[in-house]
Amino acid sequence: GVMQLLRHITSSLRCSLGQLRNVSRYSTTTVKCWKCAQELCIPLHDNTDILKLYFCGCQNNVVLPPVTHNYFTLLGCPESYELDHETLAHTYRRLQSYLHPDKFANKSEAEQGYSSELSSLVNKAYSTLAKPYSRALYLIEQEGLTISEEDTGVGDDPAFLMEIMELNETLASSPSTETLLKMRAENESHLIECERELVLHFKSENYTSAKQTLAKMKYYQNIQDNVEDQLLMV
């Protein structure tokens, strides 16, 4: 019937998206070096030499304008919720050691501009991908989706909303250090559980459930940030 047809259409769309992702993993982009005028064919997902995304290998070894704005590609990692954080941090530090604007103080105005733009872009990419919540939100946005309270189902979970309200009331009552530490530990377990759920949702491409988990995660993260702020003032 109609439901069977809808399931078939949904399945076909997911297969098509999967095929597009596989193609993008092996995609390249072409850019002309502004200094030597060489046409460069740059692999966007070649982790063997991430610097190819940023520099022309000509004698001048000049910095290129941004060839992509995809955060995963910029940091040479797979477009996945599960990331190797140590590798991510290592790549970030390596890139900044090459791209930091201070390195280009005596270079041309063009290179100073490109290095500043790239350094800022890499900073933003890393700060987004390094955090579980912002990484998941970025993946959702990459699918062309947005998150609003109306479509996450959080408003239909009175027990959860009551829990969050009680936690906020506790935080507003000048809690003791012992209470804050207990809240932090309990809240961390909630955030870890949200991360586990997101891993499963993204693997199965269940973006509806991912959005629901992400909405709850945002509440828990706000609580955690509030707890940390109060602990700093103790």
Coordinates of N, CA and C in Angstrom, one line a residue:
G1 N 0.8 -1.2 0.0 CA 0.0 0.0 0.0 C 0.9 1.2 0.0
V2 N 0.3 2.3 0.5 CA 1.0 3.6 0.5 C 2.2 3.6 1.4
M3 N 2.1 2.9 2.6 CA 3.3 2.8 3.5 C 4.4 2.1 2.9
Q4 N 4.1 1.0 2.2 CA 5.1 0.2 1.5 C 5.8 1.0 0.4
L5 N 5.1 1.8 -0.3 CA 5.6 2.7 -1.3 C 6.6 3.8 -0.7
L6 N 6.1 4.3 0.4 CA 6.9 5.3 1.1 C 8.2 4.7 1.6
R7 N 8.2 3.5 2.2 CA 9.4 2.8 2.7 C 10.3 2.6 1.5
H8 N 9.8 2.2 0.3 CA 10.6 2.0 -0.8 C 11.3 3.3 -1.3
I9 N 10.6 4.4 -1.3 CA 11.1 5.6 -1.7 C 12.2 6.1 -0.8
T10 N 12.0 6.0 0.6 CA 12.9 6.3 1.6 C 14.2 5.5 1.4
S11 N 14.0 4.2 1.2 CA 15.2 3.3 1.0 C 16.0 3.7 -0.2
S12 N 15.3 4.0 -1.3 CA 16.0 4.4 -2.5 C 16.8 5.7 -2.3
L13 N 16.2 6.7 -1.6 CA 16.9 7.9 -1.4 C 18.1 7.7 -0.5
R14 N 18.0 6.9 0.5 CA 19.2 6.6 1.3 C 20.3 5.9 0.5
C15 N 19.9 5.0 -0.4 CA 20.9 4.4 -1.2 C 21.6 5.4 -2.1
S16 N 20.8 6.3 -2.7 CA 21.4 7.4 -3.5 C 22.3 8.3 -2.8
L17 N 21.9 8.6 -1.5 CA 22.8 9.5 -0.7 C 24.1 8.8 -0.4
G18 N 24.0 7.5 -0.1 CA 25.2 6.7 0.2 C 26.1 6.6 -1.0
Q19 N 25.6 6.5 -2.2 CA 26.4 6.5 -3.4 C 27.1 7.8 -3.6
L20 N 26.3 8.9 -3.4 CA 26.9 10.2 -3.5 C 28.1 10.4 -2.5
R21 N 27.9 9.9 -1.3 CA 29.0 10.1 -0.3 C 30.2 9.3 -0.8
N22 N 30.0 8.1 -1.3 CA 31.1 7.3 -1.8 C 31.9 8.0 -2.9
V23 N 31.1 8.6 -3.8 CA 31.8 9.4 -4.9 C 32.6 10.6 -4.3
S24 N 32.0 11.3 -3.3 CA 32.6 12.4 -2.8 C 33.9 12.1 -2.1
R25 N 34.0 10.8 -1.5 CA 35.2 10.4 -0.8 C 36.4 10.4 -1.8
Y26 N 36.1 10.2 -3.1 CA 37.2 10.1 -4.0 C 37.2 11.3 -5.0
S27 N 36.5 12.4 -4.6 CA 36.4 13.5 -5.5 C 37.7 14.4 -5.4
T28 N 37.9 15.2 -6.4 CA 39.0 16.1 -6.5 C 38.4 17.5 -6.9
T29 N 39.2 18.5 -6.7 CA 38.9 19.8 -7.1 C 40.1 20.4 -7.9
T30 N 39.8 21.3 -8.8 CA 40.9 21.9 -9.6 C 41.0 23.4 -9.2
V31 N 42.3 23.8 -9.0 CA 42.5 25.2 -8.6 C 43.8 25.6 -9.3
K32 N 43.8 26.9 -9.7 CA 45.1 27.4 -10.3 C 45.9 28.1 -9.3
C33 N 47.2 27.8 -9.2 CA 48.0 28.5 -8.2 C 48.2 30.0 -8.7
W34 N 47.9 30.9 -7.8 CA 47.9 32.3 -8.2 C 49.3 32.8 -8.5
K35 N 50.3 32.0 -8.0 CA 51.7 32.5 -8.2 C 52.4 31.9 -9.4
C36 N 52.3 30.6 -9.6 CA 52.9 29.9 -10.7 C 52.0 29.6 -11.9
A37 N 50.7 29.8 -11.7 CA 49.6 29.6 -12.7 C 49.5 28.1 -13.0
Q38 N 50.0 27.2 -12.2 CA 49.9 25.8 -12.5 C 48.5 25.3 -12.1
E39 N 47.9 24.5 -13.0 CA 46.6 23.9 -12.6 C 46.8 22.7 -11.7
L40 N 46.2 22.8 -10.5 CA 46.4 21.7 -9.5 C 45.1 20.9 -9.4
C41 N 45.3 19.6 -9.5 CA 44.2 18.7 -9.3 C 44.3 18.1 -7.8
I42 N 43.5 18.6 -6.9 CA 43.7 18.3 -5.5 C 42.7 17.3 -5.0
P43 N 43.2 16.1 -4.5 CA 42.3 15.1 -3.9 C 41.7 15.6 -2.6
L44 N 40.4 15.6 -2.5 CA 39.8 16.2 -1.3 C 39.8 15.3 -0.1
H45 N 40.0 14.0 -0.3 CA 40.0 13.1 0.8 C 41.2 12.2 0.9
D46 N 42.3 12.8 0.6 CA 43.6 12.1 0.6 C 44.3 12.5 1.9
N47 N 44.3 11.6 2.9 CA 44.8 11.9 4.2 C 46.3 11.7 4.3
T48 N 46.9 11.2 3.2 CA 48.4 11.0 3.2 C 49.2 12.3 3.3
D49 N 48.7 13.3 2.7 CA 49.4 14.6 2.7 C 48.3 15.7 2.7
I50 N 47.9 16.1 3.9 CA 46.9 17.1 4.1 C 47.3 18.4 3.6
L51 N 48.6 18.7 3.5 CA 49.1 20.0 3.1 C 48.8 20.3 1.7
K52 N 48.5 19.3 0.9 CA 48.1 19.5 -0.5 C 46.9 20.4 -0.7
L53 N 46.1 20.4 0.4 CA 44.9 21.2 0.4 C 45.2 22.7 0.5
Y54 N 46.4 22.9 1.1 CA 46.7 24.3 1.5 C 47.8 25.0 0.7
F55 N 48.7 24.1 0.2 CA 49.9 24.7 -0.5 C 50.1 24.2 -1.9
C56 N 50.6 25.1 -2.8 CA 51.1 24.6 -4.1 C 52.5 24.1 -3.9
G57 N 52.8 23.0 -4.6 CA 54.1 22.4 -4.4 C 55.1 23.0 -5.4
C58 N 54.9 24.2 -5.9 CA 55.8 24.9 -6.8 C 57.0 25.4 -6.0
Q59 N 57.9 25.9 -6.7 CA 59.2 26.3 -6.1 C 58.9 27.3 -5.0
N60 N 57.9 28.2 -5.2 CA 57.6 29.2 -4.2 C 56.9 28.6 -3.0
N61 N 56.2 27.4 -3.2 CA 55.5 26.8 -2.1 C 54.5 27.7 -1.4
V62 N 53.7 28.4 -2.2 CA 52.8 29.4 -1.7 C 51.5 28.8 -1.2
V63 N 50.9 29.5 -0.3 CA 49.6 29.1 0.3 C 48.5 29.4 -0.7
L64 N 47.5 28.5 -0.8 CA 46.4 28.6 -1.7 C 45.2 29.2 -1.1
P65 N 44.3 29.7 -1.8 CA 43.0 30.1 -1.2 C 42.2 28.9 -0.8
P66 N 41.2 28.9 0.0 CA 40.5 27.7 0.4 C 39.9 27.0 -0.8
V67 N 40.2 25.6 -0.8 CA 39.7 24.8 -1.9 C 38.4 24.1 -1.4
T68 N 38.1 24.1 -0.1 CA 36.9 23.5 0.4 C 36.5 24.2 1.7
H69 N 35.2 24.1 2.1 CA 34.8 24.7 3.4 C 34.2 23.5 4.2
N70 N 34.4 22.3 3.8 CA 33.9 21.2 4.5 C 34.9 20.9 5.7
Y71 N 34.3 20.9 6.9 CA 35.2 20.8 8.1 C 35.9 19.5 8.2
F72 N 35.3 18.4 7.8 CA 35.9 17.1 7.8 C 37.1 17.1 6.8
T73 N 36.8 17.5 5.6 CA 37.9 17.5 4.6 C 39.0 18.4 5.0
L74 N 38.7 19.6 5.5 CA 39.8 20.5 6.0 C 40.8 19.8 7.0
L75 N 40.2 18.9 7.8 CA 41.1 18.3 8.8 C 41.4 16.9 8.5
G76 N 41.1 16.5 7.2 CA 41.6 15.2 6.7 C 41.0 14.0 7.5
C77 N 39.7 14.1 7.9 CA 39.1 13.0 8.6 C 37.8 12.6 7.9
P78 N 37.4 11.3 8.2 CA 36.2 10.8 7.5 C 34.9 11.6 8.0
E79 N 33.9 11.7 7.2 CA 32.7 12.4 7.5 C 31.9 11.5 8.4
S80 N 32.2 11.4 9.6 CA 31.5 10.5 10.5 C 31.4 11.1 11.9
Y81 N 30.4 10.6 12.7 CA 30.3 11.1 14.1 C 31.4 10.6 14.9
E82 N 31.9 9.3 14.6 CA 33.0 8.7 15.4 C 34.3 9.2 14.8
L83 N 35.1 9.9 15.6 CA 36.4 10.4 15.2 C 37.5 10.0 16.1
D84 N 38.7 9.9 15.6 CA 39.9 9.6 16.4 C 40.3 11.0 16.9
H85 N 40.0 11.3 18.1 CA 40.3 12.7 18.6 C 41.8 13.0 18.7
E86 N 42.6 12.0 19.0 CA 44.0 12.2 19.0 C 44.5 12.6 17.7
T87 N 44.1 11.9 16.6 CA 44.5 12.2 15.2 C 44.0 13.6 14.8
L88 N 42.7 13.9 15.2 CA 42.1 15.2 14.9 C 42.9 16.3 15.5
A89 N 43.3 16.2 16.8 CA 44.1 17.2 17.5 C 45.5 17.4 16.8
H90 N 46.1 16.2 16.5 CA 47.4 16.3 15.9 C 47.4 17.0 14.5
T91 N 46.4 16.7 13.7 CA 46.3 17.3 12.4 C 46.0 18.8 12.6
Y92 N 45.2 19.2 13.5 CA 44.9 20.6 13.8 C 46.2 21.4 14.2
R93 N 46.9 20.8 15.1 CA 48.2 21.5 15.5 C 49.2 21.6 14.4
R94 N 49.2 20.5 13.6 CA 50.2 20.5 12.4 C 49.8 21.6 11.4
L95 N 48.5 21.7 11.1 CA 48.1 22.7 10.2 C 48.3 24.1 10.7
Q96 N 48.0 24.4 11.9 CA 48.2 25.7 12.5 C 49.7 26.1 12.5
S97 N 50.6 25.1 12.7 CA 52.0 25.4 12.7 C 52.5 25.8 11.3
Y98 N 51.7 25.5 10.3 CA 52.0 25.9 8.9 C 51.3 27.2 8.5
L99 N 50.0 27.3 9.0 CA 49.1 28.3 8.5 C 49.0 29.6 9.4
H100 N 49.6 29.6 10.6 CA 49.4 30.7 11.5 C 49.9 32.0 10.8
P101 N 49.0 33.1 10.8 CA 49.4 34.3 10.2 C 50.8 34.8 10.5
D102 N 51.3 34.6 11.7 CA 52.6 35.0 12.1 C 53.7 34.5 11.1
K103 N 53.4 33.3 10.5 CA 54.4 32.7 9.6 C 54.5 33.5 8.3
F104 N 53.6 34.3 8.1 CA 53.5 35.0 6.8 C 53.7 36.5 6.9
A105 N 54.3 36.9 8.0 CA 54.5 38.4 8.2 C 55.3 39.1 7.1
N106 N 56.2 38.3 6.6 CA 57.1 38.9 5.5 C 56.7 38.4 4.1
K107 N 55.6 37.8 4.0 CA 55.1 37.3 2.7 C 54.2 38.4 2.0
S108 N 53.8 38.0 0.8 CA 53.0 39.0 0.0 C 51.6 39.2 0.7
E109 N 51.0 40.3 0.3 CA 49.6 40.6 0.9 C 48.6 39.5 0.6
A110 N 48.7 38.9 -0.6 CA 47.8 37.8 -0.9 C 48.0 36.6 0.0
E111 N 49.2 36.2 0.3 CA 49.5 35.1 1.2 C 49.1 35.4 2.6
Q112 N 49.3 36.6 3.0 CA 48.9 37.0 4.4 C 47.3 36.9 4.5
G113 N 46.6 37.3 3.4 CA 45.2 37.2 3.5 C 44.7 35.7 3.5
Y114 N 45.3 34.9 2.6 CA 44.9 33.5 2.5 C 45.2 32.8 3.8
S115 N 46.4 33.0 4.4 CA 46.8 32.3 5.6 C 45.9 32.7 6.7
S116 N 45.5 33.9 6.8 CA 44.6 34.4 7.9 C 43.2 33.7 7.7
E117 N 42.7 33.7 6.5 CA 41.4 33.1 6.2 C 41.5 31.6 6.5
L118 N 42.5 30.9 6.1 CA 42.6 29.4 6.3 C 42.8 29.1 7.8
S119 N 43.6 29.9 8.4 CA 43.9 29.6 9.9 C 42.5 29.8 10.6
S120 N 41.8 30.8 10.3 CA 40.5 31.0 11.0 C 39.5 29.8 10.6
L121 N 39.5 29.4 9.4 CA 38.6 28.3 8.9 C 39.0 27.0 9.6
V122 N 40.3 26.7 9.8 CA 40.7 25.5 10.4 C 40.4 25.5 11.9
N123 N 40.5 26.7 12.5 CA 40.1 26.9 13.9 C 38.7 26.6 14.1
K124 N 37.8 27.1 13.3 CA 36.4 26.9 13.4 C 36.1 25.4 13.1
A125 N 36.7 24.8 12.1 CA 36.5 23.4 11.9 C 36.8 22.5 13.1
Y126 N 38.0 22.8 13.7 CA 38.4 22.0 14.8 C 37.5 22.2 16.0
S127 N 37.2 23.4 16.3 CA 36.3 23.7 17.5 C 34.9 23.0 17.3
T128 N 34.5 22.9 16.1 CA 33.2 22.3 15.8 C 33.3 20.8 15.9
L129 N 34.3 20.2 15.3 CA 34.4 18.7 15.3 C 34.9 18.1 16.6
A130 N 35.6 18.9 17.4 CA 36.2 18.4 18.6 C 35.1 18.1 19.7
K131 N 34.0 18.8 19.6 CA 32.9 18.7 20.6 C 31.8 17.8 20.1
P132 N 31.4 16.9 20.9 CA 30.3 15.9 20.5 C 29.0 16.6 20.0
Y133 N 28.6 17.6 20.7 CA 27.3 18.2 20.3 C 27.4 19.0 19.0
S134 N 28.4 19.9 18.9 CA 28.6 20.7 17.7 C 28.9 19.8 16.5
R135 N 29.6 18.7 16.7 CA 30.0 17.8 15.6 C 28.7 17.1 15.1
A136 N 27.8 16.7 16.0 CA 26.6 16.1 15.5 C 25.7 17.1 14.8
L137 N 25.6 18.3 15.4 CA 24.8 19.3 14.7 C 25.3 19.6 13.3
Y138 N 26.6 19.7 13.2 CA 27.2 19.9 11.8 C 26.9 18.8 10.9
L139 N 26.9 17.6 11.3 CA 26.5 16.5 10.4 C 25.1 16.6 10.0
I140 N 24.2 16.9 11.0 CA 22.8 17.1 10.6 C 22.6 18.2 9.6
E141 N 23.3 19.3 9.8 CA 23.3 20.4 8.8 C 23.8 20.0 7.5
Q142 N 24.8 19.1 7.4 CA 25.4 18.7 6.2 C 24.3 17.9 5.4
E143 N 23.4 17.3 6.1 CA 22.3 16.6 5.4 C 21.2 17.5 4.9
G144 N 21.4 18.8 5.1 CA 20.4 19.8 4.8 C 19.2 19.9 5.7
L145 N 19.4 19.4 7.0 CA 18.4 19.4 8.0 C 18.6 20.5 9.0
T146 N 17.6 20.9 9.7 CA 17.7 21.8 10.8 C 17.0 21.3 12.0
I147 N 17.3 21.8 13.2 CA 16.7 21.3 14.4 C 15.8 22.4 15.1
S148 N 14.6 22.1 15.4 CA 13.7 23.0 16.1 C 13.0 22.2 17.2
E149 N 12.5 22.8 18.2 CA 11.8 22.1 19.3 C 10.6 21.4 18.8
E150 N 10.0 22.0 17.8 CA 8.7 21.5 17.3 C 8.9 20.1 16.7
D151 N 10.0 19.8 16.0 CA 10.2 18.5 15.4 C 11.1 17.5 16.1
T152 N 11.5 17.8 17.3 CA 12.4 16.9 18.0 C 11.6 16.0 19.0
G153 N 10.4 16.3 19.3 CA 9.7 15.5 20.2 C 9.9 15.7 21.7
V154 N 10.9 16.7 22.0 CA 11.2 16.9 23.4 C 10.0 17.5 24.2
G155 N 9.2 18.3 23.5 CA 8.0 18.8 24.1 C 7.0 17.8 24.5
D156 N 7.1 16.6 23.9 CA 6.2 15.5 24.2 C 6.7 14.6 25.3
D157 N 7.8 15.0 25.9 CA 8.4 14.2 27.0 C 8.4 15.0 28.3
P158 N 7.2 15.0 29.0 CA 7.1 15.8 30.2 C 8.1 15.4 31.3
A159 N 8.4 14.1 31.4 CA 9.3 13.6 32.4 C 10.7 14.2 32.2
F160 N 11.1 14.3 31.0 CA 12.4 14.8 30.7 C 12.4 16.3 31.0
L161 N 11.4 17.0 30.6 CA 11.3 18.5 30.8 C 11.3 18.8 32.3
M162 N 10.6 18.0 33.0 CA 10.5 18.1 34.5 C 11.9 18.0 35.1
E163 N 12.6 16.9 34.6 CA 14.0 16.7 35.1 C 14.9 17.9 34.9
I164 N 14.8 18.5 33.7 CA 15.6 19.6 33.3 C 15.2 20.9 34.2
M165 N 13.9 21.0 34.4 CA 13.4 22.1 35.2 C 13.9 22.0 36.7
E166 N 13.9 20.8 37.2 CA 14.4 20.6 38.6 C 15.9 20.9 38.7
L167 N 16.6 20.4 37.7 CA 18.1 20.7 37.7 C 18.4 22.2 37.6
N168 N 17.6 22.9 36.8 CA 17.9 24.4 36.8 C 17.5 25.0 38.1
E169 N 16.4 24.5 38.7 CA 16.0 25.1 40.0 C 17.1 24.9 41.0
T170 N 17.7 23.7 41.0 CA 18.8 23.4 41.9 C 20.0 24.3 41.7
L171 N 20.3 24.6 40.4 CA 21.4 25.4 40.1 C 21.2 26.9 40.5
A172 N 19.9 27.2 40.5 CA 19.5 28.6 40.9 C 19.5 28.8 42.4
S173 N 19.6 27.8 43.2 CA 19.5 27.9 44.6 C 20.8 27.9 45.4
S174 N 21.9 28.3 44.7 CA 23.3 28.4 45.2 C 23.7 27.0 45.9
P175 N 23.7 26.0 45.1 CA 24.0 24.6 45.6 C 25.5 24.5 46.2
S176 N 25.7 23.6 47.1 CA 27.0 23.4 47.7 C 27.9 22.8 46.6
T177 N 29.2 22.8 46.9 CA 30.2 22.2 46.0 C 29.9 20.7 45.9
E178 N 29.6 20.0 47.0 CA 29.3 18.6 46.9 C 28.1 18.3 46.0
T179 N 27.1 19.2 46.0 CA 25.9 19.0 45.2 C 26.3 19.2 43.7
L180 N 27.1 20.2 43.5 CA 27.6 20.5 42.1 C 28.4 19.4 41.5
L181 N 29.3 18.8 42.3 CA 30.1 17.7 41.8 C 29.2 16.5 41.5
K182 N 28.2 16.2 42.4 CA 27.3 15.1 42.1 C 26.5 15.4 40.8
M183 N 26.1 16.6 40.6 CA 25.3 17.0 39.4 C 26.2 16.8 38.2
R184 N 27.4 17.2 38.3 CA 28.3 17.1 37.1 C 28.5 15.6 36.7
A185 N 28.7 14.8 37.7 CA 28.9 13.3 37.5 C 27.7 12.7 36.8
E186 N 26.5 13.0 37.4 CA 25.3 12.5 36.8 C 25.0 13.0 35.4
N187 N 25.3 14.3 35.2 CA 25.0 14.9 33.9 C 26.0 14.3 32.9
E188 N 27.2 14.1 33.3 CA 28.2 13.5 32.3 C 27.8 12.2 31.8
S189 N 27.1 11.4 32.7 CA 26.6 10.1 32.3 C 25.5 10.2 31.3
H190 N 24.7 11.3 31.4 CA 23.6 11.5 30.4 C 24.2 11.9 29.1
L191 N 25.3 12.7 29.1 CA 25.9 13.2 27.9 C 26.6 12.0 27.2
I192 N 27.2 11.1 27.9 CA 27.9 9.9 27.4 C 26.8 9.0 26.7
E193 N 25.7 8.9 27.4 CA 24.6 8.1 26.8 C 24.1 8.7 25.5
C194 N 24.0 10.0 25.5 CA 23.5 10.7 24.2 C 24.5 10.4 23.1
E195 N 25.8 10.4 23.4 CA 26.8 10.2 22.4 C 26.7 8.8 21.9
R196 N 26.5 7.8 22.8 CA 26.3 6.4 22.3 C 25.1 6.3 21.4
E197 N 24.0 7.0 21.7 CA 22.8 6.9 20.9 C 23.1 7.6 19.5
L198 N 23.8 8.7 19.5 CA 24.1 9.4 18.3 C 25.0 8.5 17.3
V199 N 25.9 7.8 17.9 CA 26.8 6.9 17.1 C 25.9 5.9 16.3
L200 N 24.9 5.3 17.0 CA 24.0 4.3 16.4 C 23.1 5.0 15.4
H201 N 22.6 6.2 15.7 CA 21.7 6.9 14.8 C 22.4 7.3 13.5
F202 N 23.6 7.8 13.6 CA 24.3 8.2 12.4 C 24.7 7.0 11.6
K203 N 25.1 5.9 12.2 CA 25.5 4.7 11.5 C 24.3 4.2 10.6
S204 N 23.1 4.3 11.2 CA 21.9 3.8 10.5 C 21.2 4.9 9.7
E205 N 21.8 6.1 9.7 CA 21.3 7.2 8.9 C 19.9 7.6 9.4
N206 N 19.6 7.3 10.7 CA 18.3 7.7 11.3 C 18.4 9.1 11.8
Y207 N 18.2 10.1 10.9 CA 18.4 11.4 11.3 C 17.3 12.0 12.1
T208 N 16.1 11.4 12.0 CA 15.0 11.8 12.9 C 15.3 11.6 14.4
S209 N 15.8 10.3 14.6 CA 16.2 10.0 16.0 C 17.4 10.8 16.4
A210 N 18.3 11.0 15.5 CA 19.5 11.8 15.9 C 19.1 13.2 16.3
K211 N 18.2 13.8 15.6 CA 17.7 15.1 16.0 C 17.1 15.1 17.4
Q212 N 16.3 14.1 17.7 CA 15.7 14.0 19.0 C 16.7 13.9 20.1
T213 N 17.7 13.0 19.9 CA 18.8 12.9 20.9 C 19.6 14.1 21.0
L214 N 19.9 14.8 19.9 CA 20.6 16.0 19.9 C 19.9 17.1 20.7
A215 N 18.6 17.2 20.6 CA 17.8 18.2 21.3 C 18.0 18.0 22.8
K216 N 17.9 16.7 23.2 CA 18.1 16.4 24.7 C 19.5 16.7 25.1
M217 N 20.5 16.4 24.2 CA 21.9 16.6 24.5 C 22.1 18.1 24.8
K218 N 21.4 19.0 24.0 CA 21.6 20.4 24.2 C 21.2 20.9 25.6
Y219 N 20.1 20.3 26.1 CA 19.7 20.7 27.5 C 20.7 20.2 28.5
Y220 N 21.2 19.0 28.3 CA 22.2 18.5 29.3 C 23.5 19.3 29.2
Q221 N 23.9 19.7 28.0 CA 25.1 20.4 27.8 C 25.0 21.8 28.5
N222 N 23.8 22.4 28.4 CA 23.6 23.7 29.0 C 23.7 23.6 30.5
I223 N 23.1 22.5 31.1 CA 23.2 22.2 32.5 C 24.7 22.0 32.9
Q224 N 25.4 21.3 32.1 CA 26.9 21.0 32.4 C 27.7 22.3 32.3
D225 N 27.4 23.1 31.4 CA 28.1 24.4 31.3 C 27.9 25.3 32.5
N226 N 26.6 25.3 33.0 CA 26.2 26.0 34.1 C 26.9 25.5 35.4
V227 N 26.9 24.2 35.5 CA 27.6 23.5 36.7 C 29.1 23.9 36.7
E228 N 29.7 23.8 35.5 CA 31.2 24.1 35.5 C 31.4 25.6 35.8
D229 N 30.5 26.5 35.4 CA 30.7 27.9 35.7 C 30.6 28.1 37.2
Q230 N 29.7 27.4 37.8 CA 29.5 27.6 39.3 C 30.7 27.0 40.1
L231 N 31.2 25.9 39.6 CA 32.3 25.3 40.2 C 33.6 26.2 40.2
L232 N 33.7 27.0 39.1 CA 34.8 27.9 39.0 C 34.8 29.0 40.0
M233 N 33.5 29.3 40.5 CA 33.4 30.4 41.4 C 33.4 30.0 42.9
V234 N 33.5 28.7 43.1 CA 33.6 28.1 44.4 C 34.9 28.5 45.1

